[in-house]
Amino acid sequence: MFLFQFLIILLINSGHCQAAEWTFMVYLDGDNNLEGAGVDDINEMEMVGSTPEVNIIVQFDRIEGYDISNGDWSDTRRGKIIFDTSNTIASELVSIGEKNMGDPETLREFVSWGMNQFPANHYILVLWNHGDGWHTRINQYIQGLANVKEKIEKEGSTPQLQREALQLSKKIALATKAVCWDDTDGGDALTIKECREALEGLTSKIDIIGFDACLMGMIEVAYEIKDVGEIMIASEQLEPDDGWPYDSILSDLISTPFMSPEELSKTVVSQYGSFYGGEETQSALSLEKVPLLAEKIDNLAAILLTETLDWEVILTARNNAGHFFEPDYRNLLGFLNSPLNLAENEAIKQSAIQTQEAFEETIIENHSGPEEGANGLSIQLIELGGDFPFDYNDSNLSFAQDTQWDEFLLALSEYQLPDDQYEENDSFYEAWPLTQGEYQSLRCQDDDWFKLTKNDNEPLIITISFNHSAGDLDLEIYDNEKNLLDLSDSTSDLESVYIEPEATGEYFIHVYGYNGATNLYDLSMYSPLPDNFYTCNTITSNWIDATDGIYLEMGDDDYSSVAIGFEFQFYGITYTGVKISSNGYLTFGYVGDEYANQPLPVPGEPSNLIAPFWDDLSPNNGNGVFYKVIGEAPERKMVIQWDDVPHFNTVEGITFEVILHEKTNEITFQYKDISFNDLEYDKGKSATIGIENISGTAGTLYSYKKASLSEGEALHFSPRESSYVNITEISIENGEVFQPNLPVKLQINAISQGNSIFYQYWLVGWGGASQYGIEWSLIRDFLSDNTCTWTPENNGHYLVLAYVTDDPLLPVDSRPFAAISIPVGKPSYHPHLVSLKADISNPQYVS
């Protein structure tokens, strides 16, 4: 009898202690402007809920002032996620007080609690929050602001110094330290080193470490955590606000709970790619194979440091590698490709090839949209003569300690750029005379001054493009009496100034490095082409109040990605979603948080732009931003309203809105109140108002830094009447693998929605991706049978654009087009892209 009772107790206890198959742990740091997104993600998890085989647990830290739902609590809570289909959090999350999510001890305690309370055969840990790759930038900005304040105290305040102080203050507010920053604990955050230290010595090794955060897909990050996990999942590029699609990922895991860590990592990557319609970036990689990859990178760095080498080859290799928001975060595989793996120096060539092979072995699964061009991992790679990142050192990064990559970066930084041909032009009185056009590879070593005479009545845009992280350059324009007319000091890779159409005379262009920075740059001076897609007219306003719609929680220099609710065509391309910026614009592109407005059109981010009032606005200090969709198909309208929104430098706010019209694809700007009660900003005095296409080569500028608006006014943008042509198929013939010096045959089929097609105007261009877009190597007509044959000369990723029109007078940049990526000599793990079948506005890649 005693033995029977003992066996019963043993069976009961063993049932309680039986481990689940997976414990899915989410370290959800919402103590910042992402609080609302955190609430949404918990609701996504609850759409699936935990099961006996899968535990879903979270630790959620919230903050006051962003999301007022679910009791609006602001402490830290944690618990197990249960199934629930409502829009409120039903899971019992127990308060553990206010925790600093930027403290490594808080992370360690959460993971230990999760493993002890919810034992499983496999563990995945997701670090959820903002991310910034390996490093911290905030100390640079703090020191820079201190320098500016000291200068103000010594020399007195000037408008330029005030703008510099404002710029640095904003950078400090936005700066991150790797991942998971906590606003209510002084902006503390987890460095990658702290992440590793927090996860060392756990009772079980974590199978998957995932970063639901921006820019974490870096070799420096992977190497740091190689000994505390088996697999890493991360994005090379920025992540949208929605982050991981937890409902679809967890649904797959619940339905197949015995999947291996590798299978789950592939599921995360594929579901992420599907959720964003084939765009964005995400990858899974083997941490076990990272040491070999690091060893090969170390060997390559040593060879590059010792072998005789033309440093311009390094510059070419770097520029061939795409970058991800941070210009110095370069696609690692892109850097290893041509010219390094084809170098004449055999040691360099073999080392690059071996590193590439180790890279391919490391990547488990990779997803990248066609525009991102990501292969799974990026690496810190500065410009020639650029600033060496002071915190890229042995004490912060194991990768720097164990490889010679930091020595290689130091060598890059010490490269001395020679003067360009326009020196000496260091002062207003030494300005070098130029005419309108393009001037490439100029070198700003000190101050550069140029002189331009404008005789026509066309508007003139002047831009400089450069790698911002290699040195922050600014741009000014003066008249011949040395009066400052316009300046540009954004935080992007492009600065631009504008001269009104009627303004003729002599102008002086000033390019200089912020805080003494030096850099290479390209200078462009051009009059924008007429917008062949849209007309703009002033109409009577018919205000539609949207404050009864959906409120968007935004901080300063913030944006939200939302669904439009219907298909909307903009410059010939159809969209179903849009980014709404706190700074008074919409974009179908990538950058939704730029506060430094530019004239239009300019070939830089943000592009694909609808700007009813692009300026440095602060909705979080006003009533905010709202949107709603009204009407019935096919004549619905999306209304986005900025309500009583102040400028960053004002107290009082303005109210305006933009309306997107279904079916007609028209756009309406309406202005209810355009006075900040400050003449520096009222009526659009400091704003950009207009639209711009995806390439930044065409657009309509209504006004730029000009008090041009009136209350009750409305602007209406209407597509010009035209009969568009849709490309329905691009097919490629060349076997399974595209190789250099082997011909590629393309055939295009198209249908016309109006007039007959002008076949002789079908064009195709191809080239390697560069920092500023596509470097076209040639442009050709298609033959009468709608085919074209091209022979690539080198390995690389090429983009084919097929333009087609039924209007022979329509400029190429304004023609409908389709695109397809052709990877030549591509890695074997990458799916073969063999055809594109699509309407031009919604391409779908078929493998």
XYZ file of N, CA and C in Angstrom, residues 475-703:
687
model
N 25.769 73.111 -45.323
C 25.708 73.866 -46.570
C 24.997 75.194 -46.340
N 25.558 76.278 -46.875
C 24.954 77.602 -46.783
C 24.989 78.278 -48.147
N 24.067 79.222 -48.357
C 24.047 80.023 -49.575
C 23.961 81.501 -49.196
N 24.798 82.343 -49.813
C 24.880 83.770 -49.516
C 24.660 84.570 -50.798
N 24.226 85.824 -50.638
C 24.214 86.732 -51.786
C 25.571 87.425 -51.889
N 25.717 88.333 -52.865
C 27.031 88.934 -53.094
C 27.411 89.978 -52.045
N 26.494 90.257 -51.125
C 26.818 91.136 -50.004
C 27.046 90.342 -48.718
N 27.185 89.050 -48.863
C 27.471 88.114 -47.777
C 26.330 88.021 -46.769
N 25.091 88.173 -47.257
C 23.912 87.933 -46.430
C 23.513 86.469 -46.555
N 23.328 85.812 -45.418
C 22.940 84.400 -45.417
C 21.491 84.280 -45.890
N 21.270 83.512 -46.969
C 19.937 83.350 -47.541
C 19.271 82.053 -47.111
N 20.042 80.979 -46.993
C 19.485 79.686 -46.611
C 20.623 78.817 -46.105
N 20.292 77.878 -45.226
C 21.287 76.925 -44.742
C 20.633 75.578 -44.541
N 21.444 74.549 -44.560
C 20.968 73.182 -44.375
C 21.937 72.464 -43.463
N 21.409 71.951 -42.337
C 22.261 71.235 -41.382
C 21.504 70.047 -40.819
N 21.075 69.162 -41.708
C 20.320 67.982 -41.297
C 21.260 66.952 -40.683
N 20.705 65.803 -40.333
C 21.513 64.706 -39.795
C 21.579 63.554 -40.799
N 21.367 63.847 -42.074
C 21.356 62.808 -43.099
C 22.577 62.932 -43.992
N 22.579 62.159 -45.078
C 23.696 62.160 -46.026
C 23.542 63.220 -47.103
N 22.559 64.078 -46.993
C 22.325 65.076 -48.025
C 21.901 66.393 -47.394
N 22.517 67.473 -47.853
C 22.117 68.824 -47.476
C 21.699 69.565 -48.747
N 20.726 70.459 -48.636
C 20.265 71.163 -49.830
C 19.791 72.564 -49.472
N 19.959 73.498 -50.411
C 19.443 74.857 -50.283
C 18.707 75.200 -51.574
N 17.940 76.297 -51.546
C 17.016 76.599 -52.637
C 17.076 78.083 -52.982
N 17.054 78.363 -54.289
C 16.977 79.740 -54.769
C 15.693 79.888 -55.572
N 14.884 80.899 -55.240
C 13.593 81.116 -55.880
C 13.756 81.373 -57.385
N 12.716 81.046 -58.183
C 12.817 81.198 -59.641
C 13.181 82.609 -60.095
N 12.558 83.598 -59.476
C 12.757 84.966 -59.942
C 14.052 85.591 -59.441
N 14.784 84.890 -58.572
C 15.989 85.452 -57.960
C 17.199 85.216 -58.869
N 17.631 86.250 -59.573
C 18.826 86.155 -60.416
C 19.976 86.904 -59.750
N 21.187 86.657 -60.230
C 22.330 87.358 -59.682
C 23.452 86.414 -59.309
N 24.363 86.900 -58.483
C 25.542 86.152 -58.082
C 25.326 85.575 -56.687
N 25.642 84.282 -56.530
C 25.438 83.594 -55.255
C 26.722 82.883 -54.844
N 26.884 82.732 -53.527
C 28.086 82.126 -52.965
C 27.688 80.911 -52.131
N 28.294 79.780 -52.455
C 27.998 78.506 -51.798
C 29.107 78.214 -50.795
N 28.716 77.880 -49.571
C 29.682 77.609 -48.504
C 29.468 76.185 -47.987
N 30.478 75.343 -48.102
C 30.470 73.981 -47.571
C 31.522 73.906 -46.475
N 31.125 73.413 -45.312
C 32.078 73.338 -44.203
C 31.740 72.152 -43.309
N 32.732 71.704 -42.549
C 32.548 70.582 -41.647
C 32.071 71.036 -40.289
N 31.013 70.388 -39.801
C 30.530 70.698 -38.462
C 31.554 70.249 -37.425
N 31.891 71.169 -36.520
C 32.882 70.867 -35.483
C 34.228 70.448 -36.091
N 34.565 71.027 -37.261
C 35.850 70.743 -37.884
C 35.925 69.445 -38.660
N 34.765 68.793 -38.940
C 34.763 67.523 -39.669
C 35.305 67.708 -41.087
N 35.912 66.664 -41.632
C 36.359 66.640 -43.025
C 35.682 65.465 -43.719
N 35.508 65.592 -45.044
C 34.796 64.524 -45.740
C 34.854 64.742 -47.249
N 34.587 63.665 -47.984
C 34.344 63.739 -49.413
C 32.880 64.093 -49.654
N 32.588 64.789 -50.766
C 31.186 65.085 -51.073
C 31.023 65.335 -52.562
N 29.799 65.182 -53.015
C 29.421 65.539 -54.381
C 28.544 66.783 -54.326
N 28.790 67.734 -55.216
C 28.036 68.984 -55.283
C 27.192 68.982 -56.558
N 25.893 69.264 -56.407
C 24.980 69.316 -57.556
C 24.227 70.634 -57.540
N 24.073 71.229 -58.713
C 23.286 72.456 -58.878
C 22.389 72.254 -60.086
N 21.073 72.254 -59.876
C 20.169 71.922 -60.967
C 18.820 72.610 -60.785
N 18.144 72.811 -61.901
C 16.765 73.275 -61.891
C 15.874 72.053 -62.057
N 14.940 71.813 -61.146
C 14.108 70.610 -61.222
C 13.292 70.578 -62.512
N 13.091 69.368 -63.042
C 12.258 69.197 -64.221
C 10.792 69.435 -63.861
N 9.984 69.824 -64.814
C 8.545 69.970 -64.548
C 7.945 68.635 -64.121
N 6.953 68.667 -63.235
C 6.284 67.459 -62.763
C 5.267 67.028 -63.818
N 5.556 65.921 -64.509
C 4.670 65.435 -65.561
C 3.565 64.524 -65.034
N 3.546 64.293 -63.708
C 2.526 63.418 -63.150
C 1.375 64.178 -62.508
N 1.649 65.343 -61.908
C 0.627 66.031 -61.122
C 0.512 67.493 -61.513
N -0.709 68.015 -61.365
C -0.947 69.454 -61.387
C -1.340 69.880 -59.979
N -1.055 71.134 -59.622
C -1.381 71.656 -58.290
C -2.206 72.921 -58.443
N -3.348 72.973 -57.747
C -4.233 74.127 -57.804
C -4.730 74.479 -56.410
N -5.011 75.767 -56.197
C -5.633 76.229 -54.957
C -7.144 76.103 -55.093
N -7.787 75.482 -54.087
C -9.231 75.298 -54.112
C -9.821 75.756 -52.785
N -11.151 75.803 -52.727
C -11.844 76.151 -51.489
C -11.771 74.980 -50.520
N -11.444 75.277 -49.292
C -11.298 74.226 -48.288
C -12.657 73.662 -47.889
N -12.681 72.348 -47.680
C -13.864 71.653 -47.160
C -13.384 70.765 -46.023
N -13.203 71.362 -44.851
C -12.536 70.712 -43.728
C -13.268 69.451 -43.286
N -12.476 68.376 -43.059
C -12.999 67.119 -42.521
C -12.290 66.862 -41.203
N -13.014 66.860 -40.106
C -12.390 66.663 -38.794
C -12.053 65.186 -38.601
N -10.804 64.905 -38.239
C -10.361 63.522 -38.041
C -10.065 63.214 -36.584
N -10.338 64.142 -35.685
C -10.008 63.905 -34.272
C -10.922 62.861 -33.633
N -12.011 62.474 -34.341
C -12.835 61.370 -33.855
C -12.356 60.037 -34.407
N -11.206 60.055 -35.109
C -10.630 58.834 -35.656
C -9.598 58.223 -34.729
N -8.564 57.627 -35.287
C -7.533 56.923 -34.519
C -6.424 57.888 -34.138
N -6.098 57.923 -32.858
C -5.023 58.781 -32.349
C -3.698 58.036 -32.472
N -2.702 58.701 -33.040
C -1.374 58.118 -33.202
C -0.447 58.626 -32.103
N 0.092 57.707 -31.334
C 0.986 58.089 -30.243
C 2.383 58.314 -30.804
N 2.808 59.566 -30.769
C 4.108 59.911 -31.335
C 4.855 60.849 -30.418
N 6.167 60.638 -30.324
C 7.026 61.586 -29.646
C 7.608 62.563 -30.645
N 8.607 63.299 -30.225
C 9.282 64.231 -31.125
C 10.089 63.443 -32.149
N 10.045 63.882 -33.418
C 10.752 63.209 -34.509
C 10.423 61.721 -34.529
N 9.151 61.434 -34.751
C 8.629 60.082 -34.664
C 7.736 59.825 -35.878
N 7.330 58.585 -36.062
C 6.382 58.281 -37.134
C 5.623 57.011 -36.796
N 4.501 56.801 -37.482
C 3.710 55.581 -37.359
C 3.410 55.035 -38.740
N 3.519 53.725 -38.890
C 3.162 53.062 -40.149
C 1.727 52.570 -40.033
N 0.877 52.963 -40.975
C -0.540 52.593 -40.910
C -0.998 52.100 -42.275
N -2.085 51.335 -42.266
C -2.718 50.896 -43.508
C -3.601 52.014 -44.049
N -3.576 52.214 -45.355
C -4.390 53.263 -45.960
C -5.857 52.872 -45.952
N -6.155 51.593 -46.126
C -7.542 51.141 -46.174
C -8.038 50.913 -47.583
N -7.245 51.292 -48.561
C -7.564 51.045 -49.965
C -6.275 51.205 -50.766
N -6.322 50.846 -52.045
C -5.147 51.011 -52.895
C -5.050 52.464 -53.349
N -3.835 53.023 -53.200
C -3.610 54.414 -53.584
C -2.381 54.474 -54.468
N -2.527 55.120 -55.620
C -1.416 55.204 -56.567
C -0.750 56.573 -56.478
N 0.582 56.541 -56.332
C 1.374 57.765 -56.204
C 2.542 57.677 -57.168
N 2.603 58.589 -58.117
C 3.612 58.574 -59.171
C 3.689 57.211 -59.852
N 2.512 56.640 -60.170
C 2.445 55.424 -60.958
C 2.663 54.141 -60.205
N 2.862 54.212 -58.869
C 3.079 53.013 -58.062
C 1.958 52.920 -57.030
N 1.405 51.718 -56.846
C 0.280 51.517 -55.942
C 0.767 51.110 -54.554
N 0.171 51.723 -53.537
C 0.525 51.444 -52.140
C -0.734 51.144 -51.331
N -0.552 50.358 -50.270
C -1.648 50.080 -49.340
C -1.315 50.545 -47.922
N -0.094 51.000 -47.702
C 0.318 51.495 -46.400
C 1.167 52.738 -46.541
N 1.286 53.507 -45.450
C 2.027 54.762 -45.502
C 2.608 55.056 -44.123
N 3.731 55.754 -44.079
C 4.301 56.236 -42.826
C 3.834 57.670 -42.599
N 3.313 57.940 -41.404
C 2.856 59.280 -41.029
C 3.868 59.861 -40.069
N 4.474 60.983 -40.440
C 5.541 61.585 -39.637
C 4.988 62.623 -38.680
N 5.587 62.700 -37.517
C 5.249 63.762 -36.570
C 5.601 65.125 -37.131
N 6.509 65.141 -38.127
C 7.007 66.402 -38.677
C 6.252 66.863 -39.922
N 4.993 66.459 -40.049
C 4.109 67.057 -41.034
C 4.212 66.534 -42.435
N 4.587 65.261 -42.613
C 4.617 64.693 -43.957
C 4.237 63.213 -43.912
N 3.892 62.676 -45.086
C 3.683 61.251 -45.290
C 4.796 60.747 -46.202
N 5.157 59.483 -46.054
C 6.128 58.905 -46.975
C 5.785 57.449 -47.228
N 5.999 57.027 -48.464
C 5.919 55.621 -48.822
C 7.320 55.020 -48.834
N 8.298 55.771 -48.358
C 9.679 55.322 -48.306
C 10.057 54.830 -46.923
N 11.307 55.104 -46.511
C 11.861 54.519 -45.296
C 11.953 55.486 -44.123
N 12.235 56.758 -44.392
C 12.551 57.685 -43.307
C 11.329 58.523 -42.965
N 10.783 58.283 -41.780
C 9.592 59.014 -41.364
C 9.824 59.957 -40.218
N 11.075 60.173 -39.814
C 11.324 60.958 -38.610
C 12.282 62.122 -38.833
N 12.491 62.543 -40.085
C 13.438 63.618 -40.369
C 12.803 64.974 -40.061
N 13.448 65.749 -39.198
C 12.918 67.052 -38.815
C 13.456 68.194 -39.679
N 14.622 67.994 -40.320
C 15.256 69.059 -41.107
C 14.684 69.033 -42.521
N 13.741 69.925 -42.806
C 13.069 69.900 -44.100
C 13.983 70.394 -45.216
N 13.764 69.857 -46.414
C 14.559 70.160 -47.592
C 13.637 70.691 -48.688
N 14.179 71.370 -49.695
C 13.366 71.685 -50.874
C 13.045 70.406 -51.642
N 12.109 70.480 -52.561
C 11.715 69.320 -53.360
C 11.799 69.667 -54.842
N 12.246 68.681 -55.672
C 12.697 67.335 -55.290
C 14.205 67.293 -55.063
N 14.634 66.440 -54.127
C 16.054 66.167 -53.925
C 16.233 64.655 -53.797
N 17.335 64.099 -54.331
C 17.527 62.638 -54.360
C 18.069 62.091 -53.054
N 17.345 62.247 -51.983
C 17.768 61.719 -50.693
C 16.556 61.408 -49.850
N 16.786 60.759 -48.707
C 15.691 60.437 -47.805
C 15.380 61.632 -46.909
N 14.100 61.833 -46.566
C 12.958 61.032 -46.999
C 12.554 61.335 -48.433
N 12.138 60.293 -49.160
C 11.655 60.455 -50.522
C 10.251 59.861 -50.590
N 9.692 59.817 -51.828
C 8.334 59.276 -51.967
C 7.402 59.995 -51.005
N 7.358 61.314 -51.127
C 6.953 62.205 -50.037
C 5.697 62.998 -50.382
N 4.806 63.098 -49.398
C 3.648 63.994 -49.456
C 3.766 64.912 -48.241
N 4.038 66.196 -48.483
C 4.401 67.104 -47.387
C 3.434 68.288 -47.307
N 2.361 68.172 -46.531
C 1.477 69.326 -46.351
C 2.108 70.431 -45.511
N 3.038 70.054 -44.589
C 3.701 71.060 -43.755
C 4.898 70.397 -43.078
N 5.962 70.173 -43.881
C 7.158 69.506 -43.342
C 8.014 70.527 -42.610
N 8.081 70.355 -41.297
C 8.864 71.247 -40.441
C 9.151 70.504 -39.147
N 9.875 71.124 -38.260
C 10.266 70.495 -36.995
C 9.122 70.641 -36.002
N 8.160 69.729 -36.062
C 6.946 69.810 -35.255
C 7.013 68.860 -34.063
N 6.187 69.143 -33.055
C 6.165 68.331 -31.831
C 4.724 68.005 -31.440
N 4.103 66.994 -32.086
C 2.718 66.642 -31.756
C 2.524 66.240 -30.305
N 3.594 65.697 -29.680
C 3.481 65.276 -28.284
C 3.279 66.451 -27.342
N 3.551 67.677 -27.811
C 3.301 68.872 -27.000
C 2.002 69.573 -27.391
N 1.230 68.957 -28.291
C -0.062 69.493 -28.710
C -1.133 68.431 -28.583
N -2.192 68.569 -29.385
C -3.264 67.573 -29.331
C -2.876 66.276 -30.008
N -1.973 66.341 -31.007
C -1.481 65.120 -31.615
C -1.904 64.940 -33.055
N -1.714 63.710 -33.552
C -2.003 63.356 -34.939
C -3.089 62.282 -34.949
N -4.072 62.474 -35.846
C -5.210 61.562 -35.943
C -5.416 61.175 -37.404
N -6.052 60.018 -37.611
C -6.422 59.668 -38.984
C -7.691 58.820 -38.970
N -8.382 58.836 -40.098
C -9.551 57.985 -40.279
C -9.805 57.799 -41.771
N -10.553 56.766 -42.109
C -10.971 56.501 -43.480
C -12.484 56.647 -43.532
N -12.975 57.453 -44.473
C -14.406 57.713 -44.578
C -14.892 57.344 -45.981
N -16.223 57.194 -46.109
C -16.818 56.917 -47.400
C -16.885 55.438 -47.714
N -17.417 55.130 -48.898
C -17.582 53.762 -49.356
C -16.758 53.547 -50.628
N -16.268 52.313 -50.792
C -15.524 51.964 -52.007
C -16.419 52.177 -53.226
N -15.889 52.683 -54.328
C -14.464 52.950 -54.588
C -14.102 54.422 -54.423
N -14.795 55.151 -53.559
C -14.545 56.582 -53.409
C -14.260 56.946 -51.959
N -13.464 56.108 -51.296
C -13.101 56.384 -49.910
C -12.019 57.462 -49.828
N -11.891 58.030 -48.643
C -10.875 59.039 -48.389
C -10.159 58.711 -47.082
N -8.839 58.828 -47.110
C -8.050 58.743 -45.878
C -7.675 60.155 -45.464
N -8.043 60.523 -44.232
C -7.797 61.865 -43.722
C -6.792 61.772 -42.577
N -5.679 62.492 -42.679
C -4.665 62.548 -41.614
C -4.585 63.992 -41.125
N -4.790 64.186 -39.838
C -4.872 65.546 -39.279
C -3.819 65.744 -38.191
N -3.016 66.809 -38.329
C -2.122 67.267 -37.267
C -2.889 68.364 -36.523
N -3.262 68.091 -35.268
C -4.196 68.967 -34.565
C -3.498 69.757 -33.458
N -3.516 71.074 -33.595
C -2.916 71.974 -32.612
C -1.494 71.514 -32.267
N -0.687 71.348 -33.312
C 0.679 70.822 -33.176
C 1.667 71.981 -33.168
N 2.437 72.156 -32.097
C 3.415 73.252 -32.065
C 4.696 72.911 -32.815
N 5.428 73.951 -33.165
C 6.796 73.780 -33.651
C 7.667 73.411 -32.460
N 8.819 72.808 -32.728
C 9.730 72.440 -31.637
C 10.120 73.651 -30.807
N 10.118 74.850 -31.426
C 10.552 76.057 -30.731
C 9.397 76.988 -30.342
N 8.136 76.510 -30.427
C 6.999 77.353 -30.063
C 6.124 76.651 -29.036
N 5.205 77.428 -28.473
C 4.235 76.884 -27.522
C 2.908 76.629 -28.225
N 2.438 77.604 -29.016
C 1.170 77.465 -29.707
C 1.318 76.593 -30.944
N 0.212 75.958 -31.347
C 0.258 74.999 -32.429
C -0.597 75.379 -33.618
N -0.468 74.604 -34.688
C -1.250 74.802 -35.901
C -2.044 73.528 -36.194
N -3.045 73.646 -37.070
C -3.890 72.513 -37.433
C -4.003 72.449 -38.955
N -3.679 71.292 -39.513
C -3.766 71.081 -40.955
C -4.008 69.602 -41.211
N -4.320 69.256 -42.460
C -4.586 67.863 -42.773
C -4.255 67.567 -44.229
N -4.109 66.279 -44.519
C -3.931 65.809 -45.895
C -4.977 64.731 -46.149
N -5.533 64.714 -47.355
C -6.565 63.752 -47.724
C -6.086 62.982 -48.948
N -6.106 61.651 -48.869
C -5.815 60.778 -49.997
C -7.129 60.252 -50.547
N -7.344 60.403 -51.848
C -8.616 60.048 -52.472
C -8.483 58.739 -53.237
N -9.330 57.781 -52.887
C -9.383 56.533 -53.638
C -9.895 56.801 -55.051
N -9.579 55.916 -55.951
C -10.016 55.930 -57.348
C -9.346 57.025 -58.158
N -9.471 58.296 -57.731
C -8.865 59.387 -58.502
C -7.393 59.569 -58.175
N -6.934 59.038 -57.016
C -5.540 59.187 -56.562
C -5.141 60.649 -56.406
N -6.119 61.503 -56.099
C -5.850 62.909 -55.851
C -5.400 63.109 -54.405
N -4.756 64.235 -54.162
C -4.232 64.573 -52.833
C -4.672 65.991 -52.503
N -5.184 66.184 -51.296
C -5.630 67.512 -50.871
C -4.942 67.897 -49.573
N -4.337 69.106 -49.532
C -3.818 69.693 -48.297
C -4.822 70.750 -47.837
N -5.211 70.738 -46.561
C -6.138 71.739 -46.038
C -5.566 72.351 -44.758
N -5.759 73.665 -44.609
C -5.135 74.410 -43.510
C -6.207 75.161 -42.731
N -6.377 74.758 -41.481
C -7.391 75.355 -40.608
C -6.807 76.490 -39.784
N -5.593 76.287 -39.280
C -4.914 77.291 -38.449
C -3.424 77.163 -38.728
N -2.817 78.213 -39.279
C -1.403 78.096 -39.644
C -0.564 79.170 -38.937
N -0.987 79.573 -37.734
C -0.233 80.552 -36.950
C 0.258 79.944 -35.646
N 1.589 79.934 -35.493
C 2.211 79.545 -34.219
C 2.291 80.733 -33.264
N 1.827 81.894 -33.744
C 2.022 83.154 -33.039
C 3.515 83.472 -32.934
N 4.236 83.166 -34.023
C 5.666 83.419 -34.101
C 6.004 83.640 -35.581
N 6.426 84.844 -35.932
C 6.637 85.203 -37.326
C 7.737 84.380 -37.988
N 8.620 83.770 -37.201
C 9.687 82.947 -37.773
C 9.151 81.666 -38.395
N 7.927 81.244 -37.980
C 7.402 79.946 -38.406
C 5.996 80.016 -38.995
N 5.280 81.142 -38.818
C 3.882 81.235 -39.251
C 3.739 81.070 -40.760
N 2.615 80.503 -41.172
C 2.175 80.429 -42.573
C 3.158 79.681 -43.482
N 3.965 78.817 -42.872
C 4.929 78.044 -43.657
C 6.261 78.723 -43.844
N 6.573 79.738 -43.019
C 7.805 80.523 -43.178
C 9.068 79.665 -43.095
N 9.000 78.549 -42.370
C 10.180 77.676 -42.267
C 9.902 76.261 -42.777
N 8.790 76.052 -43.485
C 8.334 74.711 -43.851
C 8.546 74.413 -45.331
N 8.441 73.121 -45.669
C 8.401 72.639 -47.055
C 6.995 72.120 -47.329
N 6.424 72.544 -48.467
C 5.076 72.132 -48.841
C 5.121 71.635 -50.281
N 4.807 70.356 -50.495
C 4.843 69.807 -51.835
C 4.857 68.297 -51.834
N 5.162 67.695 -52.998
C 5.218 66.244 -53.157
C 6.465 65.888 -53.956
N 6.884 64.606 -53.848
C 8.113 64.158 -54.511
C 8.014 62.675 -54.813
N 8.591 62.231 -55.941
C 8.493 60.826 -56.324
C 9.524 59.972 -55.598
N 9.555 58.675 -55.937
C 10.361 57.706 -55.189
C 11.856 57.935 -55.342
N 12.285 58.466 -56.491
C 13.720 58.658 -56.721
C 14.211 60.041 -56.342
N 13.280 60.947 -55.983
C 13.671 62.314 -55.670
C 14.099 63.101 -56.896
N 13.659 62.665 -58.079
C 14.021 63.352 -59.314
C 12.875 64.156 -59.897
N 11.659 63.966 -59.393
C 10.499 64.707 -59.882
C 9.609 65.049 -58.700
N 8.944 66.176 -58.787
C 8.059 66.583 -57.713
C 7.456 67.942 -57.988
N 6.541 68.329 -57.123
C 5.925 69.652 -57.192
C 6.170 70.367 -55.874
N 6.894 71.472 -55.919
C 7.162 72.283 -54.731
C 6.237 73.489 -54.748
N 5.317 73.532 -53.767
C 4.435 74.694 -53.664
C 5.169 75.861 -53.018
N 5.857 75.589 -51.924
C 6.662 76.635 -51.297
C 7.705 76.009 -50.386
